[in-house]
Amino acid sequence: MKIAFAFTWLFNPNVGGTERVTDILTRELSKRGHTIYYIYSVKRDTDQSFDNPAEETFYIPEDVLLSDNGVQIFQKYIRAKGIDVVINQGGVMGTCRNFVNVPAGCKSVTTIHFDPRYGLDSLFMEQMRLRNRLALEKLKRIYRFFAFPIRRRQLKRYLNDLYTYWGTHCEKVVLLSDKFIPAFRSIAPGFPDEKLSAIPNPISFPVNKDCSEKRDIILWVGRMDFRQKRPDLMVEIWGKAHKMIPGWELIMLGEGPALDSVKDKAKGLPRIKFPGAKNSLPYYRISKILSSSSSEGWGMVLTEAASQGTVPIAFDSYASVRDIIGTEAQLVAPYDTLEYAKKIHCLATNETLLLDIREKGYETANRYSIESVVNRWEELLREII
């Protein structure tokens, strides 16, 4: 089978979760005899810095893709390579619409790598966040408060239009968990039942039970942006937690547009580091606790951490988190930063509890092996082709 993964950016596994998932799927699908192509529309400096496993990559600039003849260029490439199915990885991105306009003989699938409500429920909190300490920003926040109902309607309308578009142009829309189906239905109530499926993300690394390198480290991994990841909340939590657990340190791994703002917020706090965008595996192996973003589609960092014996903790703010985390000691009411700090303290000071949850985490990670996840993908693709 010839499969093309399409997205805004090339699938560098060291840049983001969607990219890492695609890289993992590509390698396993290739091992099973499938030919994989990558199609993307925006170049990044990191494009040449990884071992690209695809048979071939095709770059079509975003302004061309979205132009009148963009579909023709895209379809010409699909026909020339004899591609059987295009998997659009940009399920919440309107700029990816033309990736599902495939020619006759080819099928299309769209995946949604986020909570289908895409920050709708946390929008008010995001709008009320102060971006800086200037008086002008405080005035802007007042404006955002009164503009919030309009912004919320706009976002919901945008998502409804986009999901409706996928429904009329794709054979399947794939969510990351069955638990997301009600959330998806709340946005697109008329979406055809037969076109909706759910497949979780696989774990990124083989399960490793060697914990000899573990130190008193809390790890945060994610893209530094305020829309969903909310690294500023982790800094706020650390402001409360560091006093409870002297000797522990926080490492925040990742880059993004909010990095400078997050560093500024962290000024004056002890034992906090920002290494930038790095291979996360060595950091999982030395950390005892993993702190998650405020909202996720799947929470890939949670399964990655569990596979390396790092105990994850997360806000109970998205449906799929309970597919991965099974104990109340690891779940925090959204977005209670004081409770979060207390639960970090509990895990950090109770070695017996930490070890017990670590063992359960290995079982969770094994449920999402790459073999089992790709089996489900092959089954879905055979169904539509």
Coordinates of C-alpha atoms in Angstrom, one line a residue:
M1 CA 0.0 0.0 0.0
K2 CA 1.2 3.5 -0.8
I3 CA 0.5 5.9 2.0
A4 CA 1.1 9.7 2.1
F5 CA 1.1 11.6 5.4
A6 CA 0.3 15.3 4.9
F7 CA 0.8 18.1 7.3
T8 CA 1.8 21.7 7.5
W9 CA 5.3 20.8 8.6
L10 CA 7.7 18.0 7.9
F11 CA 7.6 15.2 10.5
N12 CA 10.7 15.8 12.6
P13 CA 10.2 13.6 15.7
N14 CA 12.2 16.0 17.9
V15 CA 9.9 19.0 17.2
G16 CA 6.3 18.0 18.3
G17 CA 4.0 15.1 19.2
T18 CA 2.2 14.9 15.8
E19 CA 5.6 14.8 14.1
R20 CA 6.9 12.1 16.5
V21 CA 3.8 9.9 16.1
T22 CA 4.0 10.1 12.3
D23 CA 7.7 9.2 12.4
I24 CA 6.9 6.1 14.6
L25 CA 4.0 5.0 12.4
T26 CA 6.1 5.5 9.2
R27 CA 8.9 3.2 10.5
E28 CA 6.5 0.4 11.5
L29 CA 4.4 0.7 8.3
S30 CA 7.6 0.6 6.2
K31 CA 8.7 -2.5 8.1
R32 CA 5.4 -4.1 7.1
G33 CA 6.0 -3.5 3.4
H34 CA 4.1 -0.2 2.9
T35 CA 5.6 2.7 1.0
I36 CA 5.4 6.0 2.8
Y37 CA 5.4 9.6 1.4
Y38 CA 5.5 12.9 3.2
I39 CA 3.7 16.0 1.9
Y40 CA 4.2 19.3 3.7
S41 CA 3.7 23.0 3.0
V42 CA 5.9 25.0 5.4
K43 CA 9.7 24.7 5.7
R44 CA 11.5 24.9 9.0
D45 CA 15.2 25.1 10.0
T46 CA 14.9 21.7 11.6
D47 CA 13.9 19.9 8.4
Q48 CA 17.4 18.5 7.6
S49 CA 18.3 17.6 11.2
F50 CA 16.7 14.2 11.4
D51 CA 16.8 10.8 9.8
N52 CA 13.8 10.9 7.4
P53 CA 12.2 7.4 7.1
A54 CA 9.9 8.3 4.2
E55 CA 10.4 7.0 0.7
E56 CA 10.0 10.5 -0.6
T57 CA 9.0 14.0 0.5
F58 CA 7.0 16.5 -1.5
Y59 CA 7.0 20.2 -0.6
I60 CA 4.2 22.4 -1.9
P61 CA 4.4 25.9 -0.5
E62 CA 1.3 26.8 1.6
D63 CA 0.4 29.9 -0.6
V64 CA 0.5 27.6 -3.6
L65 CA -1.5 24.8 -1.8
L66 CA -4.2 27.3 -1.0
S67 CA -4.3 28.9 -4.4
D68 CA -6.6 28.1 -7.2
N69 CA -4.3 25.6 -8.8
G70 CA -2.9 24.1 -5.6
V71 CA -5.3 21.2 -5.7
Q72 CA -4.2 20.4 -9.3
I73 CA -0.6 20.4 -8.3
F74 CA -1.3 18.2 -5.2
Q75 CA -3.4 15.7 -7.2
K76 CA -0.9 15.5 -10.0
Y77 CA 1.7 14.3 -7.5
I78 CA -0.7 11.8 -6.0
R79 CA -1.5 10.3 -9.4
A80 CA 2.2 10.3 -10.4
K81 CA 3.2 8.2 -7.4
G82 CA 0.1 6.0 -7.4
I83 CA -0.7 6.8 -3.8
D84 CA -3.6 4.8 -2.4
V85 CA -4.5 7.0 0.7
V86 CA -3.6 10.4 2.1
I87 CA -3.6 10.7 5.9
N88 CA -4.1 14.4 6.7
Q89 CA -2.5 15.0 10.1
G90 CA -3.9 18.6 10.4
G91 CA -7.4 17.9 11.6
V92 CA -7.8 21.3 13.4
M93 CA -6.0 23.3 10.8
G94 CA -7.9 25.0 8.0
T95 CA -4.7 25.4 6.0
C96 CA -4.7 21.6 5.5
R97 CA -8.1 21.5 3.8
N98 CA -6.7 20.8 0.3
F99 CA -4.8 17.7 1.6
V100 CA -8.1 15.8 1.5
N101 CA -9.0 16.9 -2.1
V102 CA -7.5 13.7 -3.5
P103 CA -8.0 12.4 -7.1
A104 CA -10.2 9.5 -8.1
G105 CA -8.7 6.2 -7.0
C106 CA -7.2 7.7 -3.9
K107 CA -8.8 7.8 -0.4
S108 CA -8.4 10.3 2.4
V109 CA -8.3 10.2 6.2
T110 CA -8.1 13.0 8.6
T111 CA -6.7 12.7 12.1
I112 CA -7.5 15.1 15.0
H113 CA -4.5 15.1 17.3
F114 CA -6.1 17.3 19.9
D115 CA -9.2 17.4 22.1
P116 CA -11.9 18.0 19.4
R117 CA -13.1 21.0 21.3
Y118 CA -9.6 22.5 20.7
G119 CA -9.3 24.8 23.7
L120 CA -12.9 25.9 23.6
D121 CA -13.4 25.0 27.3
S122 CA -10.2 26.7 28.4
L123 CA -10.5 29.7 26.1
F124 CA -11.7 32.1 28.9
M125 CA -8.7 31.3 31.0
E126 CA -6.4 31.8 28.1
Q127 CA -8.0 35.1 27.2
M128 CA -7.7 36.4 30.8
R129 CA -4.0 35.6 31.1
L130 CA -1.8 38.6 31.3
R131 CA 0.9 38.5 28.6
N132 CA 3.1 41.0 30.4
R133 CA 3.0 43.4 33.4
L134 CA 2.4 46.6 31.4
A135 CA -0.7 48.8 32.0
L136 CA -1.6 48.5 28.3
E137 CA -1.9 44.8 28.7
K138 CA -4.3 45.2 31.6
L139 CA -6.5 47.4 29.4
K140 CA -6.3 44.8 26.6
R141 CA -7.4 42.1 29.1
I142 CA -10.5 44.2 29.8
Y143 CA -11.2 44.3 26.1
R144 CA -10.7 40.5 25.8
F145 CA -13.2 39.9 28.6
F146 CA -16.0 41.7 26.8
A147 CA -14.9 40.2 23.4
F148 CA -14.8 36.6 24.9
P149 CA -18.4 35.6 23.8
I150 CA -17.7 36.6 20.2
R151 CA -14.3 34.8 20.2
R152 CA -15.9 31.7 21.6
R153 CA -18.7 31.7 19.0
Q154 CA -16.1 32.2 16.2
L155 CA -13.9 29.3 17.4
K156 CA -16.9 27.0 17.7
R157 CA -18.1 28.0 14.2
Y158 CA -14.6 27.5 12.8
L159 CA -14.4 24.0 14.2
N160 CA -17.9 23.1 13.1
D161 CA -17.2 24.2 9.5
L162 CA -13.9 22.3 9.5
Y163 CA -15.3 19.1 10.8
T164 CA -18.2 19.3 8.4
Y165 CA -15.7 19.7 5.6
W166 CA -13.8 16.6 6.7
G167 CA -17.1 14.7 6.8
T168 CA -17.8 15.5 3.1
H169 CA -14.3 15.0 1.8
C170 CA -12.9 12.1 3.8
E171 CA -13.6 8.4 4.2
K172 CA -12.7 8.6 7.9
V173 CA -12.0 11.1 10.7
V174 CA -9.8 9.5 13.4
L175 CA -9.9 10.7 17.0
L176 CA -7.4 9.6 19.6
S177 CA -9.9 8.0 22.0
D178 CA -13.5 6.9 22.0
K179 CA -13.9 9.2 25.0
F180 CA -13.6 12.1 22.6
I181 CA -16.6 11.2 20.5
P182 CA -19.1 13.1 22.7
A183 CA -16.8 16.2 22.5
F184 CA -16.6 15.9 18.8
R185 CA -20.4 15.5 18.5
S186 CA -20.9 18.7 20.6
I187 CA -19.2 20.6 17.8
A188 CA -20.4 18.6 14.8
P189 CA -23.7 16.9 15.8
G190 CA -24.6 15.9 12.3
F191 CA -21.4 14.1 11.5
P192 CA -21.9 10.6 9.9
D193 CA -21.4 7.8 12.4
E194 CA -19.8 5.5 9.9
K195 CA -17.0 8.1 9.2
L196 CA -15.8 8.4 12.8
S197 CA -13.1 6.2 14.3
A198 CA -10.7 6.3 17.2
I199 CA -7.1 5.0 17.3
P200 CA -4.7 6.0 20.2
N201 CA -1.1 7.1 19.7
P202 CA 1.6 4.5 20.2
I203 CA 4.4 4.7 22.8
S204 CA 7.5 6.3 21.4
F205 CA 10.1 4.1 23.1
P206 CA 10.4 0.4 24.2
V207 CA 9.5 -0.1 27.9
N208 CA 12.6 0.4 30.0
K209 CA 12.5 -0.7 33.7
D210 CA 16.0 0.3 34.5
C211 CA 15.6 3.2 37.0
S212 CA 19.2 3.4 38.2
E213 CA 19.7 6.9 36.7
K214 CA 16.6 8.4 38.4
R215 CA 17.2 11.6 40.3
D216 CA 14.9 14.0 42.2
I217 CA 13.7 15.7 39.0
I218 CA 10.3 16.8 37.8
L219 CA 10.1 16.9 34.0
W220 CA 7.8 19.0 31.8
V221 CA 7.9 18.3 28.1
G222 CA 6.0 20.2 25.4
R223 CA 5.7 23.0 23.0
M224 CA 6.1 26.4 24.6
D225 CA 2.8 28.0 23.6
F226 CA -0.1 29.3 25.6
R227 CA -3.0 27.9 23.6
Q228 CA -3.1 24.4 25.0
K229 CA 0.2 23.5 26.6
R230 CA 0.2 26.3 29.1
P231 CA 3.8 26.1 30.3
D232 CA 3.1 29.2 32.4
L233 CA 0.9 27.1 34.6
M234 CA 3.8 24.7 35.3
V235 CA 5.9 27.7 36.4
E236 CA 3.0 28.8 38.7
I237 CA 2.8 25.3 40.2
W238 CA 6.6 25.2 40.7
G239 CA 6.3 28.5 42.5
K240 CA 4.2 26.7 45.1
A241 CA 5.8 23.2 45.0
H242 CA 9.6 24.1 45.2
K243 CA 9.2 25.1 48.9
M244 CA 7.6 21.8 49.7
I245 CA 10.3 19.6 48.1
P246 CA 13.7 21.1 48.7
G247 CA 16.4 19.3 46.7
W248 CA 14.1 18.6 43.8
E249 CA 14.5 20.4 40.5
L250 CA 12.2 21.2 37.5
I251 CA 13.3 20.7 33.9
M252 CA 11.1 22.3 31.2
L253 CA 11.9 20.8 27.9
G254 CA 10.8 22.4 24.7
E255 CA 10.8 25.5 22.5
G256 CA 8.1 27.8 21.1
P257 CA 6.8 31.3 20.9
A258 CA 6.1 31.6 24.6
L259 CA 9.5 30.5 25.8
D260 CA 10.8 34.0 26.6
S261 CA 7.6 34.8 28.4
V262 CA 7.8 31.6 30.5
K263 CA 11.4 32.3 31.4
D264 CA 10.5 35.8 32.5
K265 CA 7.7 34.4 34.7
A266 CA 10.2 31.9 36.2
K267 CA 12.7 34.6 37.2
G268 CA 13.6 34.3 40.9
L269 CA 12.4 30.7 41.2
P270 CA 15.1 28.2 42.2
R271 CA 16.1 24.9 40.6
I272 CA 14.4 25.4 37.3
K273 CA 16.0 24.7 33.9
F274 CA 15.1 25.3 30.3
P275 CA 17.3 23.1 28.0
G276 CA 15.4 23.9 24.9
A277 CA 14.2 21.4 22.3
K278 CA 16.1 18.2 23.0
N279 CA 15.6 14.4 22.6
S280 CA 13.3 13.7 25.5
L281 CA 14.4 10.1 26.1
P282 CA 17.5 10.8 28.2
Y283 CA 15.4 13.2 30.3
Y284 CA 12.7 10.7 31.0
R285 CA 15.3 8.2 32.2
I286 CA 16.7 10.6 34.8
S287 CA 13.3 12.0 36.0
K288 CA 11.0 10.6 38.6
I289 CA 7.9 12.6 37.9
L290 CA 6.4 14.0 34.7
S291 CA 4.2 17.0 34.7
S292 CA 1.8 17.4 31.7
S293 CA 0.4 20.2 29.7
S294 CA -3.0 21.7 30.6
S295 CA -4.7 20.0 27.7
E296 CA -3.9 17.3 25.1
G297 CA -5.4 15.2 22.4
W298 CA -3.8 12.0 23.7
G299 CA -1.1 13.0 26.2
M300 CA 1.7 11.3 24.4
V301 CA 4.2 12.5 27.0
L302 CA 2.2 10.6 29.6
T303 CA 2.7 7.2 27.9
E304 CA 6.3 8.1 27.0
A305 CA 7.0 8.9 30.6
A306 CA 5.3 5.7 31.9
S307 CA 7.3 3.6 29.5
Q308 CA 10.5 4.9 31.2
G309 CA 9.4 4.5 34.7
T310 CA 8.6 8.2 35.2
V311 CA 5.3 8.8 37.0
P312 CA 3.0 11.2 35.2
I313 CA 0.7 13.7 36.8
A314 CA -1.9 15.8 34.9
F315 CA -4.9 18.0 35.0
D316 CA -8.1 16.0 34.6
S317 CA -9.0 18.4 31.8
Y318 CA -9.4 16.2 28.7
A319 CA -11.3 13.0 28.2
S320 CA -8.4 10.7 27.0
V321 CA -6.3 11.4 30.1
R322 CA -8.2 8.6 32.0
D323 CA -7.2 6.1 29.2
I324 CA -3.7 6.6 30.4
I325 CA -3.7 7.6 34.1
G326 CA -5.5 5.3 36.4
T327 CA -5.0 6.7 40.0
E328 CA -6.5 9.8 41.7
A329 CA -3.0 10.5 43.1
Q330 CA -2.0 11.5 39.5
L331 CA -5.1 13.6 38.5
V332 CA -5.7 17.2 39.5
A333 CA -8.9 19.2 39.1
P334 CA -8.6 21.7 36.3
Y335 CA -6.8 24.1 36.8
D336 CA -6.1 24.0 40.5
T337 CA -2.4 24.8 40.8
L338 CA -2.3 24.5 44.6
E339 CA -3.8 21.0 44.5
Y340 CA -1.3 20.2 41.7
A341 CA 1.6 21.3 43.9
K342 CA 0.3 19.2 46.8
K343 CA 0.0 16.1 44.7
I344 CA 3.6 16.6 43.4
H345 CA 4.7 16.9 47.0
C346 CA 2.8 13.7 47.9
L347 CA 4.5 11.7 45.0
A348 CA 7.9 13.2 45.7
T349 CA 7.8 12.3 49.4
N350 CA 6.1 8.9 49.2
E351 CA 8.5 6.5 47.6
T352 CA 6.2 3.5 48.1
L353 CA 3.4 5.2 46.3
L354 CA 5.8 6.3 43.5
L355 CA 7.0 2.8 43.0
D356 CA 3.5 1.3 43.0
I357 CA 2.3 3.8 40.3
R358 CA 5.5 3.2 38.3
E359 CA 4.7 -0.5 38.0
K360 CA 1.2 0.2 36.9
G361 CA 2.6 2.7 34.3
Y362 CA 4.6 -0.1 32.6
E363 CA 1.3 -2.0 32.1
T364 CA -0.3 1.0 30.6
A365 CA 2.6 1.7 28.2
N366 CA 2.5 -1.9 27.0
R367 CA -1.2 -1.5 26.0
Y368 CA -0.2 1.1 23.4
S369 CA 2.7 -0.7 21.7
I370 CA 3.5 0.3 18.2
E371 CA 2.6 -3.1 16.9
S372 CA -1.0 -3.0 18.4
V373 CA -1.6 0.6 17.2
V374 CA -0.4 -0.1 13.6
N375 CA -2.6 -3.2 13.5
R376 CA -5.6 -1.0 14.0
W377 CA -4.4 1.5 11.4
E378 CA -3.9 -1.4 8.8
E379 CA -7.4 -2.6 9.6
L380 CA -8.9 0.9 9.1
L381 CA -7.0 1.4 5.8
R382 CA -8.1 -2.0 4.5
E383 CA -11.7 -1.1 5.3
I384 CA -11.6 2.1 3.1
I385 CA -9.4 1.0 0.2

